[in-house]
Short mmCIF file of C-alpha atoms in Angstrom, two decimals:
data_model
loop_
_atom_site.label_atom_id
_atom_site.label_comp_id
_atom_site.label_asym_id
_atom_site.label_seq_id
_atom_site.Cartn_x
_atom_site.Cartn_y
_atom_site.Cartn_z
CA MET A 1 37.39 0.03 7.23
CA THR A 2 36.38 -3.49 8.60
CA SER A 3 33.93 -1.94 11.03
CA HIS A 4 32.36 -0.10 8.21
CA ILE A 5 31.91 -3.40 6.27
CA ILE A 6 30.54 -5.21 9.25
CA LYS A 7 27.99 -2.29 9.61
CA GLN A 8 26.99 -2.51 6.05
CA ILE A 9 26.39 -6.35 6.27
CA ARG A 10 24.33 -5.82 9.44
CA ILE A 11 22.24 -3.19 7.75
CA TYR A 12 21.69 -5.29 4.58
CA PHE A 13 21.64 -8.71 5.99
CA GLY A 14 20.35 -8.30 9.58
CA PRO A 15 16.57 -7.96 8.56
CA LEU A 16 17.06 -9.56 5.20
CA LEU A 17 18.68 -12.85 6.47
CA SER A 18 15.98 -13.49 9.04
CA TRP A 19 13.38 -12.57 6.47
CA THR A 20 14.87 -14.95 3.76
CA ILE A 21 14.97 -17.74 6.20
CA VAL A 22 11.36 -17.20 7.17
CA LEU A 23 10.32 -17.26 3.60
CA LEU A 24 12.29 -20.35 2.62
CA ILE A 25 10.82 -22.10 5.79
CA LEU A 26 7.37 -21.14 4.59
CA LEU A 27 8.06 -22.33 1.07
CA PHE A 28 9.18 -25.65 2.47
CA LEU A 29 6.12 -26.07 4.52
CA PHE A 30 3.50 -24.99 1.96
CA TYR A 31 4.91 -25.54 -1.54
CA LYS A 32 2.07 -28.05 -2.28
CA SER A 33 -0.59 -25.34 -1.99
CA LYS A 34 -0.94 -23.56 -5.40
CA ILE A 35 -2.25 -20.31 -3.79
CA PHE A 36 0.91 -20.01 -1.65
CA LEU A 37 3.20 -20.99 -4.38
CA SER A 38 1.74 -18.38 -6.84
CA ALA A 39 2.04 -15.69 -4.29
CA TRP A 40 5.65 -16.72 -3.40
CA LEU A 41 6.82 -17.05 -6.95
CA ALA A 42 5.27 -13.68 -7.90
CA ALA A 43 7.28 -11.99 -5.17
CA PHE A 44 10.44 -13.77 -6.21
CA PHE A 45 10.12 -12.95 -9.80
CA ALA A 46 9.26 -9.32 -8.97
CA GLN A 47 12.39 -9.02 -7.07
CA LEU A 48 14.49 -10.77 -9.68
CA LEU A 49 13.00 -8.34 -12.40
CA LYS A 50 13.87 -5.42 -10.10
CA MET A 51 17.51 -6.66 -9.93
CA VAL A 52 17.64 -7.00 -13.81
CA ILE A 53 16.00 -3.57 -14.46
CA THR A 54 18.19 -1.83 -11.88
CA SER A 55 21.37 -3.48 -13.28
CA LEU A 56 20.40 -2.38 -16.78
CA LYS A 57 19.74 1.26 -15.60
CA LEU A 58 23.08 1.27 -13.59
CA LYS A 59 24.90 -0.54 -16.50
CA ARG A 60 26.61 -2.90 -14.25
CA PHE A 61 25.60 -6.19 -12.63
CA SER A 62 24.43 -5.42 -9.03
CA PRO A 63 23.21 -8.47 -7.16
CA MET A 64 22.39 -6.64 -3.94
CA THR A 65 19.59 -4.82 -5.68
CA PHE A 66 17.77 -8.09 -5.49
CA PHE A 67 16.87 -6.88 -1.95
CA ARG A 68 15.60 -3.46 -3.05
CA ILE A 69 12.29 -2.52 -1.40
CA SER A 70 11.27 0.14 -4.10
CA GLY A 71 11.58 0.35 -7.86
CA MET A 72 10.13 -1.27 -10.92
CA PRO A 73 8.07 -3.54 -10.55
CA SER A 74 6.25 -3.59 -7.19
CA ALA A 75 6.82 -6.86 -5.46
CA HIS A 76 4.18 -6.06 -2.93
CA THR A 77 1.42 -5.54 -5.59
CA ALA A 78 2.66 -8.64 -7.44
CA THR A 79 2.31 -10.76 -4.39
CA MET A 80 -1.08 -9.56 -3.55
CA THR A 81 -2.59 -9.76 -7.13
CA ALA A 82 -1.07 -13.35 -7.47
CA LEU A 83 -2.90 -14.19 -4.20
CA VAL A 84 -6.18 -12.85 -5.28
CA THR A 85 -6.09 -14.38 -8.81
CA ALA A 86 -5.16 -17.67 -7.30
CA ILE A 87 -7.97 -17.70 -4.86
CA PHE A 88 -10.26 -16.70 -7.63
CA LEU A 89 -8.91 -19.61 -9.82
CA LYS A 90 -9.32 -22.02 -6.88
CA GLU A 91 -12.61 -20.98 -5.35
CA GLY A 92 -14.37 -18.53 -7.64
CA VAL A 93 -16.28 -15.65 -6.15
CA THR A 94 -16.25 -16.28 -2.38
CA THR A 95 -16.18 -14.08 0.65
CA THR A 96 -12.25 -14.81 1.07
CA PHE A 97 -11.75 -13.75 -2.51
CA ILE A 98 -13.57 -10.44 -2.01
CA LEU A 99 -11.69 -9.84 1.28
CA ALA A 100 -8.50 -10.45 -0.36
CA PHE A 101 -9.39 -8.13 -3.40
CA PHE A 102 -10.24 -5.24 -1.04
CA ALA A 103 -7.18 -5.91 1.19
CA GLY A 104 -5.01 -5.55 -2.00
CA LEU A 105 -6.78 -2.32 -2.95
CA ILE A 106 -6.02 -0.76 0.50
CA MET A 107 -2.35 -2.02 0.33
CA ILE A 108 -1.92 -0.20 -3.03
CA HIS A 109 -3.45 2.91 -1.28
CA PHE A 110 -0.82 2.77 1.45
CA LEU A 111 1.92 2.30 -1.08
CA LEU A 112 1.06 5.26 -2.98
CA ALA A 113 0.27 7.38 0.04
CA SER A 114 3.47 6.45 1.95
CA ARG A 115 5.56 7.75 -1.01
CA HIS A 116 3.63 11.12 -1.02
CA ARG A 117 4.13 11.49 2.67
CA ILE A 118 7.88 10.71 2.98
CA ILE A 119 9.45 11.95 -0.28
CA PRO A 120 8.70 15.67 0.29
CA GLN A 121 10.05 15.42 3.83
CA GLN A 122 13.17 13.76 2.44
CA GLU A 123 13.67 16.67 0.04
CA ALA A 124 13.20 19.23 2.68
CA LEU A 125 15.70 17.48 5.18
CA SER A 126 18.18 17.40 2.22
CA ILE A 127 17.99 21.18 1.84
CA LEU A 128 18.55 21.43 5.58
CA LEU A 129 21.37 19.02 5.59
CA THR A 130 23.03 20.90 2.69
CA ARG A 131 22.72 24.20 4.66
CA LEU A 132 24.07 22.89 7.77
CA GLU A 133 27.00 20.87 6.28
CA LYS A 134 27.93 23.37 3.74
CA LYS A 135 28.14 20.81 1.05
CA LYS A 136 25.64 19.14 -1.28
CA THR A 137 23.78 16.28 0.66
CA GLU A 138 20.96 14.18 -0.47
CA LEU A 139 18.95 11.63 1.26
CA LYS A 140 17.99 8.99 -1.21
CA ASP A 141 16.00 6.38 0.84
CA GLU A 142 13.23 4.55 -1.01
CA TRP A 143 9.62 4.58 -0.13
CA GLY A 144 6.40 3.29 -1.76
CA HIS A 145 5.82 2.92 -5.43
CA THR A 146 4.71 5.00 -8.37
CA GLY A 147 1.57 4.21 -10.35
CA ASP A 148 3.45 2.50 -13.42
CA GLU A 149 5.38 0.23 -11.05
CA ILE A 150 2.16 -0.84 -9.35
CA ALA A 151 0.67 -1.50 -12.74
CA PHE A 152 3.48 -3.80 -13.94
CA GLY A 153 3.49 -5.45 -10.61
CA ALA A 154 -0.17 -6.25 -10.98
CA ILE A 155 0.29 -7.65 -14.52
CA LEU A 156 3.25 -9.90 -13.23
CA GLY A 157 1.21 -11.13 -10.34
CA ILE A 158 -1.74 -12.30 -12.52
CA ILE A 159 0.43 -13.84 -15.13
CA THR A 160 2.31 -15.81 -12.48
CA ALA A 161 -0.95 -17.12 -10.86
CA ILE A 162 -2.29 -18.17 -14.14
CA VAL A 163 0.90 -19.87 -15.20
CA VAL A 164 1.02 -21.72 -11.86
CA TYR A 165 -2.53 -22.90 -12.18
CA ILE A 166 -1.84 -24.19 -15.90
CA LEU A 167 1.28 -26.04 -15.00
CA MET B 1 -15.42 -15.37 -17.48
CA MET B 2 -18.57 -13.42 -18.04
CA SER B 3 -20.54 -15.67 -15.60
CA ALA B 4 -17.79 -14.88 -12.93
CA LEU B 5 -18.34 -11.21 -13.61
CA THR B 6 -22.13 -11.40 -13.28
CA GLU B 7 -21.62 -13.61 -10.04
CA LEU B 8 -19.38 -10.92 -8.71
CA LEU B 9 -21.79 -8.11 -9.52
CA ALA B 10 -24.59 -9.98 -7.83
CA ASN B 11 -22.50 -10.60 -4.68
CA LYS B 12 -23.74 -8.26 -1.99
CA ILE B 13 -20.52 -8.20 -0.01
CA PHE B 14 -18.48 -7.16 -3.14
CA LEU B 15 -21.17 -4.53 -4.07
CA SER B 16 -21.12 -2.95 -0.67
CA GLY B 17 -17.33 -2.70 -0.70
CA ILE B 18 -17.36 -1.23 -4.21
CA ILE B 19 -20.22 1.17 -3.41
CA ALA B 20 -18.46 2.25 -0.21
CA TRP B 21 -15.35 3.03 -2.32
CA ILE B 22 -16.91 4.99 -4.97
CA GLY B 23 -19.44 6.73 -2.81
CA SER B 24 -16.84 8.03 -0.42
CA GLN B 25 -14.67 9.25 -3.07
CA LEU B 26 -17.64 11.10 -4.65
CA ILE B 27 -18.32 12.63 -1.24
CA LYS B 28 -14.71 13.63 -1.01
CA VAL B 29 -15.09 15.45 -4.31
CA ILE B 30 -18.12 17.28 -3.05
CA VAL B 31 -16.55 18.26 0.24
CA ILE B 32 -13.44 19.53 -1.39
CA SER B 33 -15.39 21.36 -4.09
CA ILE B 34 -17.27 23.10 -1.41
CA LYS B 35 -14.11 24.02 0.51
CA ARG B 36 -12.24 25.39 -2.53
CA ARG B 37 -15.36 27.16 -3.85
CA LYS B 38 -14.97 25.40 -7.33
CA ILE B 39 -15.66 22.07 -8.88
CA ASP B 40 -12.49 19.92 -8.44
CA ILE B 41 -12.76 16.65 -10.50
CA ALA B 42 -9.17 15.68 -9.90
CA ALA B 43 -10.02 15.22 -6.16
CA ILE B 44 -11.52 11.90 -7.01
CA PHE B 45 -7.90 10.63 -6.83
CA GLU B 46 -7.40 12.38 -3.54
CA LEU B 47 -5.61 10.10 -0.96
CA SER B 48 -6.46 12.00 2.14
CA GLY B 49 -9.40 14.11 3.33
CA MET B 50 -13.01 13.83 4.39
CA PRO B 51 -14.22 10.93 4.70
CA SER B 52 -11.51 8.29 5.04
CA THR B 53 -12.20 5.96 1.95
CA ASN B 54 -10.16 2.83 3.48
CA VAL B 55 -12.05 3.09 6.81
CA ALA B 56 -15.50 3.25 4.84
CA ILE B 57 -14.41 0.28 2.52
CA LEU B 58 -13.57 -1.95 5.50
CA ALA B 59 -16.63 -0.90 7.66
CA ALA B 60 -18.87 -1.73 4.75
CA LEU B 61 -17.01 -5.08 4.12
CA THR B 62 -17.07 -6.07 7.64
CA THR B 63 -20.78 -5.20 8.11
CA ALA B 64 -21.73 -7.00 4.93
CA ILE B 65 -19.79 -10.18 6.00
CA TYR B 66 -21.51 -10.07 9.36
CA LEU B 67 -25.03 -9.65 7.73
CA SER B 68 -24.49 -12.59 5.27
CA GLU B 69 -22.36 -15.07 7.40
CA GLY B 70 -22.69 -13.99 11.08
CA THR B 71 -19.50 -14.55 13.18
CA SER B 72 -17.63 -16.75 10.68
CA THR B 73 -13.68 -17.10 10.29
CA VAL B 74 -13.63 -14.56 7.55
CA PHE B 75 -15.65 -12.00 9.59
CA PHE B 76 -13.05 -12.11 12.21
CA LEU B 77 -10.24 -11.78 9.66
CA ALA B 78 -12.03 -8.67 8.27
CA LEU B 79 -12.46 -7.27 11.59
CA ALA B 80 -8.73 -7.81 12.56
CA PHE B 81 -7.61 -6.08 9.22
CA PHE B 82 -10.01 -3.30 9.92
CA VAL B 83 -8.59 -2.65 13.34
CA TYR B 84 -5.08 -2.59 11.89
CA VAL B 85 -5.99 -0.17 9.17
CA LEU B 86 -7.50 2.13 11.74
CA GLN B 87 -4.53 2.08 13.84
CA GLU B 88 -2.20 2.83 10.70
CA MET B 89 -4.50 5.71 9.59
CA VAL B 90 -4.93 7.31 12.98
CA LEU B 91 -1.76 6.66 14.84
CA SER B 92 1.28 6.37 12.71
CA ALA B 93 0.17 8.85 10.05
CA HIS B 94 -0.05 11.34 12.83
CA ALA B 95 3.71 10.94 13.69
CA ILE B 96 4.52 11.77 10.09
CA ASP B 97 2.31 14.86 10.07
CA LYS B 98 4.08 16.03 13.28
CA HIS B 99 7.40 15.65 11.63
CA THR B 100 6.22 17.67 8.69
CA GLU B 101 5.15 20.43 10.96
CA ILE B 102 8.56 20.50 12.74
CA ILE B 103 10.40 20.49 9.32
CA ASN B 104 8.34 23.35 8.09
CA SER B 105 8.97 25.40 11.07
CA ILE B 106 12.76 24.91 10.77
CA LEU B 107 12.68 25.62 7.04
CA LYS B 108 11.08 28.96 7.77
CA VAL B 109 13.92 29.92 9.80
CA VAL B 110 16.71 28.66 7.62
CA HIS B 111 15.51 29.04 4.12
CA GLN B 112 13.17 32.12 3.62
CA LYS B 113 12.20 31.26 0.04
CA TYR B 114 11.22 27.69 0.61
CA VAL B 115 7.56 26.69 0.07
CA PRO B 116 6.31 24.64 2.97
CA ILE B 117 5.73 21.03 2.34
CA ARG B 118 2.20 19.83 2.41
CA LYS B 119 0.75 19.16 5.89
CA ARG B 120 -1.82 16.69 7.11
CA TRP B 121 -1.88 13.26 5.56
CA ALA B 122 -3.52 11.58 8.56
CA HIS B 123 -7.17 11.35 9.00
CA THR B 124 -8.82 13.30 11.82
CA PRO B 125 -10.89 11.43 14.30
CA ALA B 126 -14.04 13.05 12.82
CA GLU B 127 -13.07 11.72 9.23
CA VAL B 128 -12.63 8.26 10.66
CA ILE B 129 -15.85 8.13 12.50
CA ILE B 130 -17.67 9.52 9.50
CA GLY B 131 -16.02 6.99 7.42
CA ILE B 132 -17.20 4.09 9.65
CA LEU B 133 -20.72 5.30 9.81
CA LEU B 134 -20.85 5.80 5.91
CA GLY B 135 -19.52 2.19 5.46
CA ILE B 136 -21.95 0.80 7.73
CA ALA B 137 -24.77 2.87 6.05
CA PHE B 138 -23.80 1.64 2.51
CA ALA B 139 -23.68 -2.03 3.65
CA LEU B 140 -27.16 -1.71 5.24
CA ILE B 141 -28.59 -0.01 2.02
CA VAL B 142 -27.16 -2.72 -0.18
CA TYR B 143 -28.63 -5.32 2.05
CA LEU B 144 -31.99 -3.71 2.37
CA ILE B 145 -32.51 -3.14 -1.30
#
């Protein structure tokens, strides 16, 4: 039992803890830059909204879903759109802005494509596992985002960047 | 806001990126329509196939930045991102395709009625090379006009 709990903690907090520490150090270093702040806050709010929406869906408060990598809305898209909007508000139409814009487009392509790649494989592996273990087994790992999650993430990112620039 | 939009549309770097994006998706529609022997408009949202859109966009952007700024910081940033995307499309996507093939062959033995899952998400080297050439060509066209 204890070993199981330790394993769960390692799975959840091993990458997450280091990642959270890196993000907090970066926030401490660059909080004065409005571009960095809007991207950071967009990611934070997106994860917060993910937790709220997942908790409402499950009908119980589940704080661990703050660290979900998939679901509504997309934090990746929110970060990237906030970054692009903030660069536009600061510099106008520059080469940096255009590069960031197209990098965001390609990132959205990867988010959509990785879902299309991985989800059918998971379904097929679930069928195989059900056959082998003679009981219903389903793999439910999360990959990528759907189109509406990406759209809401983009709206969230743009709003965050504009609010950071107005304040 | 309108002035920003006109500025954006007058920017040659942005134009070459957008033209590479739309142009390569249109070429994708044509290639798929020829292959399936009927006009397939839905192929404009196709994520894989001939030619590679991501590679075309980034090749066009990198070329356009080089033509307008020379070897500036942003050019090397674009180049590094280009190399990363190439690696992602060519190497890691092939691993997933290989897994799909293995899963399909196992499924054929275990589960006779199962429809094989769709193969081939990665881009072949030919698609990538044609994507690069198309991107460079689009950027050159935008700069020469």
